[in-house]
């Protein structure tokens, strides 16, 4: 992508109304544009990151055996009357009337809708277990939308719903999601800590939040340091196996959000293992049994011929919130430092002298070779000053920067900079092209 043809409205000034660094950086780098309280347009740079996160989540859900579909954003109120949540949900639910005066709502979550899909098609235990998920926009009329996309009103969520015949089956489904979540966040370059959590309006008695530790996090959290040092289950995990030990390996350590905090248990930990911090909730999983299937009559025939309400759980990831959370975790004084897996482009190619025949030709050749090798390149072909170009590349945080200038070119070399470490190396173009061809 040529920068001269891209749409990257960066600004020098830190916006005055953005209270945390991720919100400031998302506005400064032109990733999002606020259109109303908690409502955003995803501009091209931000949209690229959102799509990369969505794809990692998709791959890890699929690996764990979940099946993707897409439900609508607008729902009929009738389904929510069946479950009893239409009145319970309160002011966070945006209620709408259509032209026929029917009550509709913009979905804050999809338990009712998916239960309706399930009861229409699934009648026998032989079709179980089943886990269906989608990534769709939600609307919650939050009292205080803030911190940019972290607490929006319209936000993108991945929500999965599991269906099992028995409670044991449902708990096994819960463990799969627990492990898949750790792998997904790890692939994004994040350490997410699973913590016992309150179930709120979703319900049930078993629930974990996945928390990224960050000073600007909205919730106070408490955990055993030993939990932070554990590696994720790994992408070679067998999701058909019993995952009890994988989960227990982690749940044996104390970790709780403020609502579930047990002062006495935490105090008993050795001092050097007590972590009392703030965190960002990037995921939340629930087991709630028959809370929706019973009132909505989602029943299946068991092996003994009896009809029983299906056992359910639901599993959410804040896909758009993750963009902010990632920036909170990955930035320095010059701007964002994207982990490779979620970066909007892999490489920033800087032409120091646009219009110079040799510089233009070298950039063109490198751009073509990197693209052919599957790398996404943002090519700065503008005639801005060198200082402005460097500052902008640092600000938007692409993992690698390649600078092509007349001085290096005289020796057949370009400068390669690692955004994270700041390390710079002179590399021969011929060598780089040969490597790209071989990759
Ligand atoms: C689980 C999936 C649920 O809604 N039903 C379907 C369950 N859980 S949740 O915890 O309420 O939300 C799941 C995740 O969505 C993100 N999130 C938000 N992101 C941005 N702005 C918001 N206002 C917002 N509210 C929730 C969080 O990451 C949460 O873990």
Short mmCIF file of C-alpha atoms and ligand atoms in Angstrom, two decimals:
data_model
loop_
_atom_site.label_atom_id
_atom_site.label_comp_id
_atom_site.label_asym_id
_atom_site.label_seq_id
_atom_site.Cartn_x
_atom_site.Cartn_y
_atom_site.Cartn_z
CA UNK A 1 0.00 0.00 0.00
CA UNK A 2 1.37 3.38 -1.02
CA UNK A 3 0.96 5.91 1.74
CA UNK A 4 0.10 8.58 -0.85
CA UNK A 5 -2.94 6.49 -1.80
CA UNK A 6 -3.85 5.29 1.70
CA UNK A 7 -6.06 7.12 4.17
CA UNK A 8 -4.00 7.80 7.29
CA UNK A 9 -5.16 10.98 9.00
CA UNK A 10 -2.46 11.24 11.71
CA UNK A 11 -2.31 14.29 13.95
CA UNK A 12 0.51 15.73 16.05
CA UNK A 13 -1.61 16.92 18.93
CA UNK A 14 -2.76 14.60 21.69
CA UNK A 15 -6.52 15.04 21.85
CA UNK A 16 -7.51 16.76 25.08
CA UNK A 17 -10.52 14.59 25.85
CA UNK A 18 -8.67 11.24 25.71
CA UNK A 19 -7.79 10.15 29.24
CA UNK A 20 -5.67 7.06 28.55
CA UNK A 21 -2.76 6.43 26.25
CA UNK A 22 -4.47 3.87 23.99
CA UNK A 23 -7.34 6.26 23.29
CA UNK A 24 -4.91 9.11 22.59
CA UNK A 25 -2.83 6.98 20.25
CA UNK A 26 -5.85 5.58 18.41
CA UNK A 27 -7.04 9.12 17.69
CA UNK A 28 -3.59 10.45 16.83
CA UNK A 29 -2.82 7.62 14.42
CA UNK A 30 -6.19 7.96 12.72
CA UNK A 31 -7.35 4.48 13.67
CA UNK A 32 -10.83 5.56 14.73
CA UNK A 33 -13.08 8.57 14.51
CA UNK A 34 -15.63 9.14 17.25
CA UNK A 35 -19.11 9.73 15.84
CA UNK A 36 -21.03 9.88 19.09
CA UNK A 37 -20.60 8.83 22.72
CA UNK A 38 -19.07 5.34 22.55
CA UNK A 39 -19.67 5.04 18.80
CA UNK A 40 -16.78 4.93 16.33
CA UNK A 41 -15.92 4.72 12.68
CA UNK A 42 -13.04 2.29 12.18
CA UNK A 43 -10.69 4.11 9.82
CA UNK A 44 -8.45 1.99 7.53
CA UNK A 45 -5.49 1.59 9.94
CA UNK A 46 -7.69 0.64 12.89
CA UNK A 47 -9.86 -1.59 10.74
CA UNK A 48 -6.83 -3.61 9.66
CA UNK A 49 -5.93 -4.34 13.29
CA UNK A 50 -9.53 -5.22 14.13
CA UNK A 51 -9.61 -7.70 11.24
CA UNK A 52 -6.36 -9.34 12.31
CA UNK A 53 -7.63 -9.84 15.85
CA UNK A 54 -10.90 -11.20 14.50
CA UNK A 55 -8.98 -13.71 12.36
CA UNK A 56 -6.87 -14.98 15.27
CA UNK A 57 -10.02 -15.41 17.36
CA UNK A 58 -11.69 -17.24 14.46
CA UNK A 59 -8.76 -19.62 14.01
CA UNK A 60 -8.62 -20.48 17.71
CA UNK A 61 -12.38 -20.97 17.96
CA UNK A 62 -12.31 -23.27 14.94
CA UNK A 63 -9.34 -25.19 16.36
CA UNK A 64 -11.36 -25.79 19.53
CA UNK A 65 -14.25 -27.21 17.48
CA UNK A 66 -16.62 -24.22 17.46
CA UNK A 67 -18.60 -23.45 14.28
CA UNK A 68 -19.03 -19.93 12.90
CA UNK A 69 -22.34 -18.38 11.85
CA UNK A 70 -23.70 -14.83 11.83
CA UNK A 71 -26.70 -13.58 13.77
CA UNK A 72 -28.31 -10.16 13.24
CA UNK A 73 -27.70 -7.08 15.35
CA UNK A 74 -31.44 -6.32 15.67
CA UNK A 75 -33.56 -8.75 17.62
CA UNK A 76 -37.27 -9.21 18.39
CA UNK A 77 -38.20 -8.40 21.96
CA UNK A 78 -40.46 -11.49 22.10
CA UNK A 79 -37.50 -13.86 22.50
CA UNK A 80 -36.27 -11.83 25.46
CA UNK A 81 -39.74 -11.94 27.01
CA UNK A 82 -39.55 -15.74 26.83
CA UNK A 83 -36.29 -15.86 28.77
CA UNK A 84 -37.49 -13.18 31.20
CA UNK A 85 -34.58 -10.87 30.44
CA UNK A 86 -36.53 -8.18 28.53
CA UNK A 87 -37.50 -6.49 31.76
CA UNK A 88 -34.42 -7.54 33.77
CA UNK A 89 -31.79 -6.13 31.43
CA UNK A 90 -32.46 -2.51 32.32
CA UNK A 91 -31.31 0.67 30.65
CA UNK A 92 -28.24 -0.80 28.96
CA UNK A 93 -30.54 -2.35 26.39
CA UNK A 94 -31.35 -0.09 23.46
CA UNK A 95 -35.04 -0.61 22.73
CA UNK A 96 -36.46 0.24 19.31
CA UNK A 97 -39.92 0.11 17.70
CA UNK A 98 -40.36 -0.83 14.05
CA UNK A 99 -43.02 0.70 11.73
CA UNK A 100 -45.56 -1.90 12.85
CA UNK A 101 -45.03 -0.83 16.45
CA UNK A 102 -43.26 -4.11 17.26
CA UNK A 103 -40.70 -4.03 20.06
CA UNK A 104 -37.18 -4.64 18.82
CA UNK A 105 -33.78 -4.18 20.38
CA UNK A 106 -30.17 -3.82 19.31
CA UNK A 107 -28.60 -6.98 20.75
CA UNK A 108 -26.35 -6.50 23.80
CA UNK A 109 -25.67 -10.28 23.66
CA UNK A 110 -27.22 -13.29 21.89
CA UNK A 111 -28.16 -16.05 24.35
CA UNK A 112 -31.87 -15.84 23.43
CA UNK A 113 -31.33 -15.72 19.68
CA UNK A 114 -28.96 -18.67 19.59
CA UNK A 115 -31.24 -20.70 21.87
CA UNK A 116 -34.03 -20.08 19.37
CA UNK A 117 -31.81 -21.25 16.48
CA UNK A 118 -30.85 -24.32 18.49
CA UNK A 119 -34.38 -25.35 19.45
CA UNK A 120 -35.51 -25.04 15.82
CA UNK A 121 -32.99 -27.53 14.48
CA UNK A 122 -31.57 -29.72 17.23
CA UNK A 123 -33.79 -32.39 18.73
CA UNK A 124 -31.49 -35.24 19.72
CA UNK A 125 -28.45 -35.74 21.94
CA UNK A 126 -26.81 -37.32 18.88
CA UNK A 127 -26.34 -33.81 17.43
CA UNK A 128 -24.38 -32.78 20.54
CA UNK A 129 -21.99 -31.43 21.66
CA UNK A 130 -22.32 -28.24 19.63
CA UNK A 131 -20.64 -24.87 19.92
CA UNK A 132 -21.79 -22.01 17.66
CA UNK A 133 -20.15 -18.61 17.52
CA UNK A 134 -20.16 -15.33 15.65
CA UNK A 135 -18.34 -12.02 15.66
CA UNK A 136 -20.92 -9.29 15.52
CA UNK A 137 -21.50 -5.74 16.71
CA UNK A 138 -23.31 -5.31 20.00
CA UNK A 139 -24.89 -2.26 21.55
CA UNK A 140 -24.98 -1.53 25.26
CA UNK A 141 -26.19 1.86 26.35
CA UNK A 142 -23.44 2.20 28.96
CA UNK A 143 -23.94 4.99 31.52
CA UNK A 144 -20.36 6.10 31.08
CA UNK A 145 -18.84 5.11 27.76
CA UNK A 146 -15.15 5.98 28.13
CA UNK A 147 -11.55 5.22 27.27
CA UNK A 148 -12.38 5.11 23.56
CA UNK A 149 -13.09 1.63 22.24
CA UNK A 150 -12.42 0.08 25.65
CA UNK A 151 -15.89 0.88 26.93
CA UNK A 152 -17.90 1.71 23.87
CA UNK A 153 -21.63 1.60 23.37
CA UNK A 154 -21.32 -0.10 19.98
CA UNK A 155 -18.56 -2.70 20.12
CA UNK A 156 -17.46 -5.88 18.35
CA UNK A 157 -17.74 -9.08 20.36
CA UNK A 158 -16.98 -12.69 19.59
CA UNK A 159 -19.66 -14.69 21.33
CA UNK A 160 -19.77 -18.48 21.40
CA UNK A 161 -22.53 -20.67 22.83
CA UNK A 162 -22.10 -24.30 23.83
CA UNK A 163 -24.83 -26.96 23.97
CA UNK A 164 -24.46 -30.26 25.79
CA UNK A 165 -26.66 -33.05 27.09
CA UNK A 166 -25.16 -33.19 30.57
CA UNK A 167 -23.57 -30.87 33.09
CA UNK A 168 -20.30 -32.80 32.76
CA UNK A 169 -20.39 -32.24 29.01
CA UNK A 170 -21.05 -28.52 29.50
CA UNK A 171 -18.13 -28.23 31.91
CA UNK A 172 -15.86 -29.93 29.35
CA UNK A 173 -17.06 -27.39 26.75
CA UNK A 174 -16.19 -24.62 29.22
CA UNK A 175 -12.67 -26.01 29.63
CA UNK A 176 -12.14 -26.03 25.85
CA UNK A 177 -13.00 -22.36 25.64
CA UNK A 178 -10.83 -21.62 28.68
CA UNK A 179 -7.79 -23.12 26.90
CA UNK A 180 -8.65 -21.69 23.47
CA UNK A 181 -8.82 -18.21 25.02
CA UNK A 182 -5.35 -18.48 26.53
CA UNK A 183 -3.96 -19.56 23.16
CA UNK A 184 -5.76 -16.79 21.26
CA UNK A 185 -4.57 -13.99 23.57
CA UNK A 186 -1.05 -15.42 23.57
CA UNK A 187 -0.96 -15.39 19.77
CA UNK A 188 -1.79 -11.68 19.91
CA UNK A 189 1.25 -11.10 22.12
CA UNK A 190 -0.75 -10.72 25.34
CA UNK A 191 -0.67 -12.46 28.71
CA UNK A 192 -4.29 -12.85 29.77
CA UNK A 193 -4.95 -14.04 33.31
CA UNK A 194 -8.09 -16.11 33.96
CA UNK A 195 -9.82 -14.90 37.14
CA UNK A 196 -12.93 -16.01 39.00
CA UNK A 197 -15.61 -13.47 38.23
CA UNK A 198 -19.13 -12.34 38.93
CA UNK A 199 -21.74 -13.51 36.40
CA UNK A 200 -23.90 -10.34 36.31
CA UNK A 201 -26.85 -10.23 33.88
CA UNK A 202 -25.67 -13.31 31.90
CA UNK A 203 -26.21 -15.59 34.93
CA UNK A 204 -24.90 -18.95 36.12
CA UNK A 205 -22.55 -19.94 38.89
CA UNK A 206 -19.25 -20.55 37.11
CA UNK A 207 -17.43 -17.82 35.32
CA UNK A 208 -13.94 -16.56 34.51
CA UNK A 209 -12.83 -13.22 33.21
CA UNK A 210 -9.64 -13.00 31.14
CA UNK A 211 -7.68 -10.01 32.32
CA UNK A 212 -4.76 -8.07 30.85
CA UNK A 213 -2.85 -6.34 33.63
CA UNK A 214 -2.58 -2.61 32.93
CA UNK A 215 -2.45 0.46 35.15
CA UNK A 216 -5.32 2.03 33.27
CA UNK A 217 -7.55 -1.05 33.65
CA UNK A 218 -11.08 -0.44 34.88
CA UNK A 219 -11.13 -3.20 37.48
CA UNK A 220 -9.04 -3.93 40.55
CA UNK A 221 -7.74 -7.51 40.38
CA UNK A 222 -5.82 -9.81 42.71
CA UNK A 223 -3.77 -12.86 41.85
CA UNK A 224 -0.91 -15.19 42.67
CA UNK A 225 2.23 -14.27 40.73
CA UNK A 226 2.80 -17.97 39.92
CA UNK A 227 -0.17 -17.81 37.56
CA UNK A 228 1.44 -15.07 35.48
CA UNK A 229 4.48 -17.23 34.80
CA UNK A 230 2.56 -20.19 33.33
CA UNK A 231 2.79 -20.64 29.54
CA UNK A 232 -0.45 -21.06 27.54
CA UNK A 233 -1.66 -24.61 26.73
CA UNK A 234 -0.16 -24.38 23.19
CA UNK A 235 -1.52 -24.70 19.68
CA UNK A 236 -0.86 -28.45 19.59
CA UNK A 237 -3.36 -29.01 22.41
CA UNK A 238 -5.70 -31.93 21.70
CA UNK A 239 -9.17 -30.45 22.15
CA UNK A 240 -10.73 -33.93 22.08
CA UNK A 241 -8.77 -34.91 25.19
CA UNK A 242 -9.81 -34.27 28.79
CA UNK A 243 -8.61 -30.74 29.55
CA UNK A 244 -9.25 -30.87 33.31
CA UNK A 245 -5.57 -30.81 34.22
CA UNK A 246 -4.83 -27.91 31.83
CA UNK A 247 -7.50 -25.85 33.55
CA UNK A 248 -6.68 -26.97 37.09
CA UNK A 249 -3.02 -26.15 36.52
CA UNK A 250 -4.21 -22.54 36.44
CA UNK A 251 -7.28 -22.44 38.66
CA UNK A 252 -5.25 -23.86 41.58
CA UNK A 253 -3.72 -20.40 41.94
CA UNK A 254 -5.60 -17.54 43.54
CA UNK A 255 -6.96 -15.06 41.00
CA UNK A 256 -10.10 -12.99 41.41
CA UNK A 257 -11.69 -9.75 40.31
CA UNK A 258 -12.77 -7.23 42.93
CA UNK A 259 -16.35 -8.59 43.17
CA UNK A 260 -15.10 -12.12 43.94
CA UNK A 261 -12.08 -11.12 46.01
CA UNK A 262 -11.45 -13.05 49.23
CA UNK A 263 -9.15 -10.92 51.37
CA UNK A 264 -8.31 -13.75 53.78
CA UNK A 265 -7.18 -16.20 51.09
CA UNK A 266 -5.15 -13.51 49.32
CA UNK A 267 -3.48 -12.41 52.57
CA UNK A 268 -2.33 -15.96 53.23
CA UNK A 269 -0.14 -15.90 50.09
CA UNK A 270 3.60 -15.27 50.53
CA UNK A 271 4.25 -11.53 50.09
CA UNK A 272 6.42 -11.93 46.99
CA UNK A 273 3.56 -13.73 45.21
CA UNK A 274 0.80 -11.21 45.94
CA UNK A 275 -0.17 -9.30 42.83
CA UNK A 276 -2.67 -6.54 43.45
CA UNK A 277 -3.15 -4.65 40.21
CA UNK A 278 -5.58 -3.18 37.75
CA UNK A 279 -6.79 -5.03 34.71
CA UNK A 280 -8.68 -4.87 31.42
CA UNK A 281 -11.31 -7.56 30.87
CA UNK A 282 -10.81 -8.86 27.34
CA UNK A 283 -12.86 -12.03 27.68
CA UNK A 284 -15.51 -13.56 29.89
CA UNK A 285 -16.83 -17.12 29.93
CA UNK A 286 -19.94 -18.49 31.64
CA UNK A 287 -21.54 -21.81 32.48
CA UNK A 288 -25.24 -21.32 33.25
CA UNK A 289 -26.83 -24.75 32.68
CA UNK A 290 -30.50 -24.44 31.79
CA UNK A 291 -31.06 -20.74 32.54
CA UNK A 292 -32.20 -20.09 28.94
CA UNK A 293 -33.03 -23.56 27.66
CA UNK A 294 -35.67 -24.21 30.36
CA UNK A 295 -37.84 -21.11 29.91
CA UNK A 296 -37.34 -21.19 26.13
CA UNK A 297 -38.02 -24.92 25.92
CA UNK A 298 -34.81 -25.87 24.12
CA UNK A 299 -35.00 -29.61 24.80
CA UNK A 300 -33.27 -32.63 23.32
CA UNK A 301 -34.02 -36.30 23.49
CA UNK A 302 -31.50 -38.18 25.62
CA UNK A 303 -30.35 -41.81 25.06
CA UNK A 304 -33.17 -42.98 27.37
CA UNK A 305 -35.82 -41.26 25.23
CA UNK A 306 -36.50 -38.53 27.83
CA UNK A 307 -36.65 -34.90 26.68
CA UNK A 308 -34.29 -32.71 28.73
CA UNK A 309 -33.40 -29.02 28.58
CA UNK A 310 -29.99 -28.57 26.99
CA UNK A 311 -27.00 -27.49 29.14
CA UNK A 312 -25.46 -24.23 27.99
CA UNK A 313 -22.54 -21.87 28.43
CA UNK A 314 -21.55 -18.65 26.67
CA UNK A 315 -18.12 -17.25 25.94
CA UNK A 316 -17.30 -13.67 25.01
CA UNK A 317 -14.22 -11.86 23.70
CA UNK A 318 -14.12 -8.08 23.40
CA UNK A 319 -12.65 -7.91 19.88
CA UNK A 320 -12.79 -4.11 19.54
CA UNK A 321 -11.76 -3.61 23.18
CA UNK A 322 -8.66 -5.73 22.45
CA UNK A 323 -7.38 -3.08 20.03
CA UNK A 324 -7.22 -0.60 22.94
CA UNK A 325 -5.93 -3.21 25.38
CA UNK A 326 -3.12 -4.15 23.00
CA UNK A 327 -2.01 -0.54 22.74
CA UNK A 328 -2.12 -0.15 26.53
CA UNK A 329 0.20 -3.16 26.76
CA UNK A 330 2.39 -2.30 23.76
CA UNK A 331 3.54 1.30 23.40
CA UNK A 332 6.47 3.57 24.25
CA UNK A 333 7.08 7.32 24.28
CA UNK A 334 7.18 7.46 20.46
CA UNK A 335 3.92 5.65 19.85
CA UNK A 336 2.44 2.21 19.34
CA UNK A 337 4.66 -0.91 19.18
CA UNK A 338 2.46 -3.56 17.52
CA UNK A 339 3.13 -7.22 18.20
CA UNK A 340 3.72 -8.83 14.78
CA UNK A 341 0.58 -10.94 14.81
CA UNK A 342 -1.80 -7.98 14.97
CA UNK A 343 0.15 -5.20 13.23
CA UNK A 344 -1.81 -3.32 10.53
CA UNK A 345 1.18 -3.79 8.17
CA UNK A 346 4.28 -5.93 8.68
CA UNK A 347 6.76 -3.42 7.29
CA UNK A 348 7.04 0.32 6.79
CA UNK A 349 9.15 1.17 3.74
CA UNK A 350 10.48 4.74 3.81
CA UNK A 351 11.73 6.40 0.65
CA UNK A 352 14.00 9.24 1.80
CA UNK A 353 14.18 10.94 -1.58
CA UNK A 354 11.07 10.47 -3.66
CA UNK A 355 11.78 11.46 -7.24
CA UNK A 356 15.39 10.22 -7.10
CA UNK A 357 15.64 7.53 -9.74
CA UNK A 358 17.77 5.11 -7.72
CA UNK A 359 15.70 5.49 -4.52
CA UNK A 360 12.41 5.05 -6.38
CA UNK A 361 13.71 1.97 -8.24
CA UNK A 362 15.09 0.32 -5.09
CA UNK A 363 11.83 0.93 -3.21
CA UNK A 364 9.81 -0.44 -6.09
CA UNK A 365 11.90 -3.60 -6.24
CA UNK A 366 11.83 -4.14 -2.46
CA UNK A 367 8.10 -3.48 -2.31
CA UNK A 368 7.42 -6.04 -5.02
CA UNK A 369 9.67 -8.66 -3.43
CA UNK A 370 8.19 -8.22 0.07
CA UNK A 371 4.65 -8.33 -1.29
CA UNK A 372 5.44 -11.48 -3.27
CA UNK A 373 6.79 -13.03 -0.04
CA UNK A 374 3.40 -12.38 1.60
CA UNK A 375 4.37 -9.34 3.65
CA UNK A 376 2.01 -6.40 3.99
CA UNK A 377 4.00 -3.24 3.28
CA UNK A 378 3.12 0.39 3.88
CA UNK A 379 5.30 2.36 1.47
CA UNK A 380 5.92 5.97 2.45
CA UNK A 381 6.22 7.54 -0.99
CA UNK A 382 5.24 11.03 0.20
CA UNK A 383 7.53 14.04 -0.12
CA UNK A 384 7.31 14.88 3.59
CA UNK A 385 10.49 15.72 5.52
CA UNK A 386 12.62 12.80 6.73
CA UNK A 387 11.97 13.67 10.39
CA UNK A 388 8.22 13.69 9.83
CA UNK A 389 8.38 10.35 8.05
CA UNK A 390 10.36 8.70 10.85
CA UNK A 391 8.12 10.13 13.56
CA UNK A 392 4.99 8.95 11.76
CA UNK A 393 6.37 5.42 11.26
CA UNK A 394 7.30 5.23 14.93
CA UNK A 395 3.89 6.54 15.94
CA UNK A 396 1.93 3.93 13.96
CA UNK A 397 4.27 1.24 15.29
CA UNK A 398 4.83 -1.23 12.44
CA UNK A 399 7.22 -3.97 13.64
CA UNK A 400 9.91 -3.27 10.99
CA UNK A 401 11.00 -0.14 9.16
CA UNK A 402 13.15 -0.17 6.05
CA UNK A 403 14.70 3.14 5.06
CA UNK A 404 15.99 3.68 1.55
CA UNK A 405 18.23 6.74 1.11
CA UNK A 406 20.84 7.88 -1.43
CA UNK A 407 23.78 7.48 0.93
CA UNK A 408 23.14 3.81 1.74
CA UNK A 409 22.13 3.04 -1.81
CA UNK A 410 25.57 4.10 -3.04
CA UNK A 411 26.82 0.98 -1.19
CA UNK A 412 23.78 -1.09 -2.19
CA UNK A 413 22.40 -0.92 1.34
CA UNK A 414 19.25 0.02 3.22
CA UNK A 415 18.65 0.54 6.92
CA UNK A 416 16.42 -1.92 8.77
CA UNK A 417 15.01 -0.87 12.12
CA UNK A 418 13.26 -3.03 14.69
CA UNK A 419 10.50 -0.83 16.15
CA UNK A 420 10.44 -2.67 19.47
CA UNK A 421 14.14 -2.70 20.31
CA UNK A 422 15.14 0.33 18.24
CA UNK A 423 18.04 -1.74 16.79
CA UNK A 424 19.20 -0.52 13.39
CA UNK A 425 21.17 -2.51 10.84
CA UNK A 426 22.64 -1.75 7.46
CA UNK A 427 21.56 -4.56 5.16
CA UNK A 428 22.57 -5.24 1.60
CA UNK A 429 19.65 -5.02 -0.82
CA UNK A 430 20.91 -7.97 -2.84
CA UNK A 431 21.01 -10.09 0.32
CA UNK A 432 17.52 -9.00 1.32
CA UNK A 433 16.09 -9.75 -2.12
CA UNK A 434 17.72 -13.18 -2.17
CA UNK A 435 16.26 -13.97 1.26
CA UNK A 436 12.81 -12.81 0.22
CA UNK A 437 12.94 -14.94 -2.92
CA UNK A 438 13.91 -17.99 -0.87
CA UNK A 439 11.11 -17.49 1.69
C1 LIG B 1 -20.57 -14.02 26.85
C2 LIG B 1 -20.79 -14.05 25.37
C3 LIG B 1 -21.35 -11.75 27.58
O1 LIG B 1 -22.01 -10.88 27.03
N1 LIG B 1 -22.74 -13.35 26.43
C4 LIG B 1 -22.21 -13.75 25.15
C5 LIG B 1 -21.70 -13.21 27.41
N2 LIG B 1 -20.31 -11.48 28.37
S1 LIG B 1 -19.76 -10.02 28.72
O2 LIG B 1 -18.76 -10.20 29.72
O3 LIG B 1 -20.83 -9.15 29.10
O4 LIG B 1 -19.10 -9.43 27.45
C6 LIG B 1 -18.06 -10.16 26.79
C7 LIG B 1 -16.87 -9.28 26.51
O5 LIG B 1 -17.25 -8.17 25.72
C8 LIG B 1 -16.44 -7.05 26.03
N3 LIG B 1 -17.29 -5.89 26.37
C9 LIG B 1 -17.10 -4.64 25.87
N4 LIG B 1 -16.19 -4.15 25.02
C10 LIG B 1 -16.27 -2.83 24.71
N5 LIG B 1 -17.20 -2.00 25.22
C11 LIG B 1 -18.14 -2.46 26.08
N6 LIG B 1 -19.07 -1.64 26.55
C12 LIG B 1 -18.12 -3.83 26.44
N7 LIG B 1 -18.88 -4.62 27.26
C13 LIG B 1 -18.35 -5.85 27.19
C14 LIG B 1 -15.56 -7.43 27.20
O6 LIG B 1 -14.28 -7.79 26.73
C15 LIG B 1 -16.27 -8.65 27.76
O7 LIG B 1 -15.39 -9.56 28.39
#
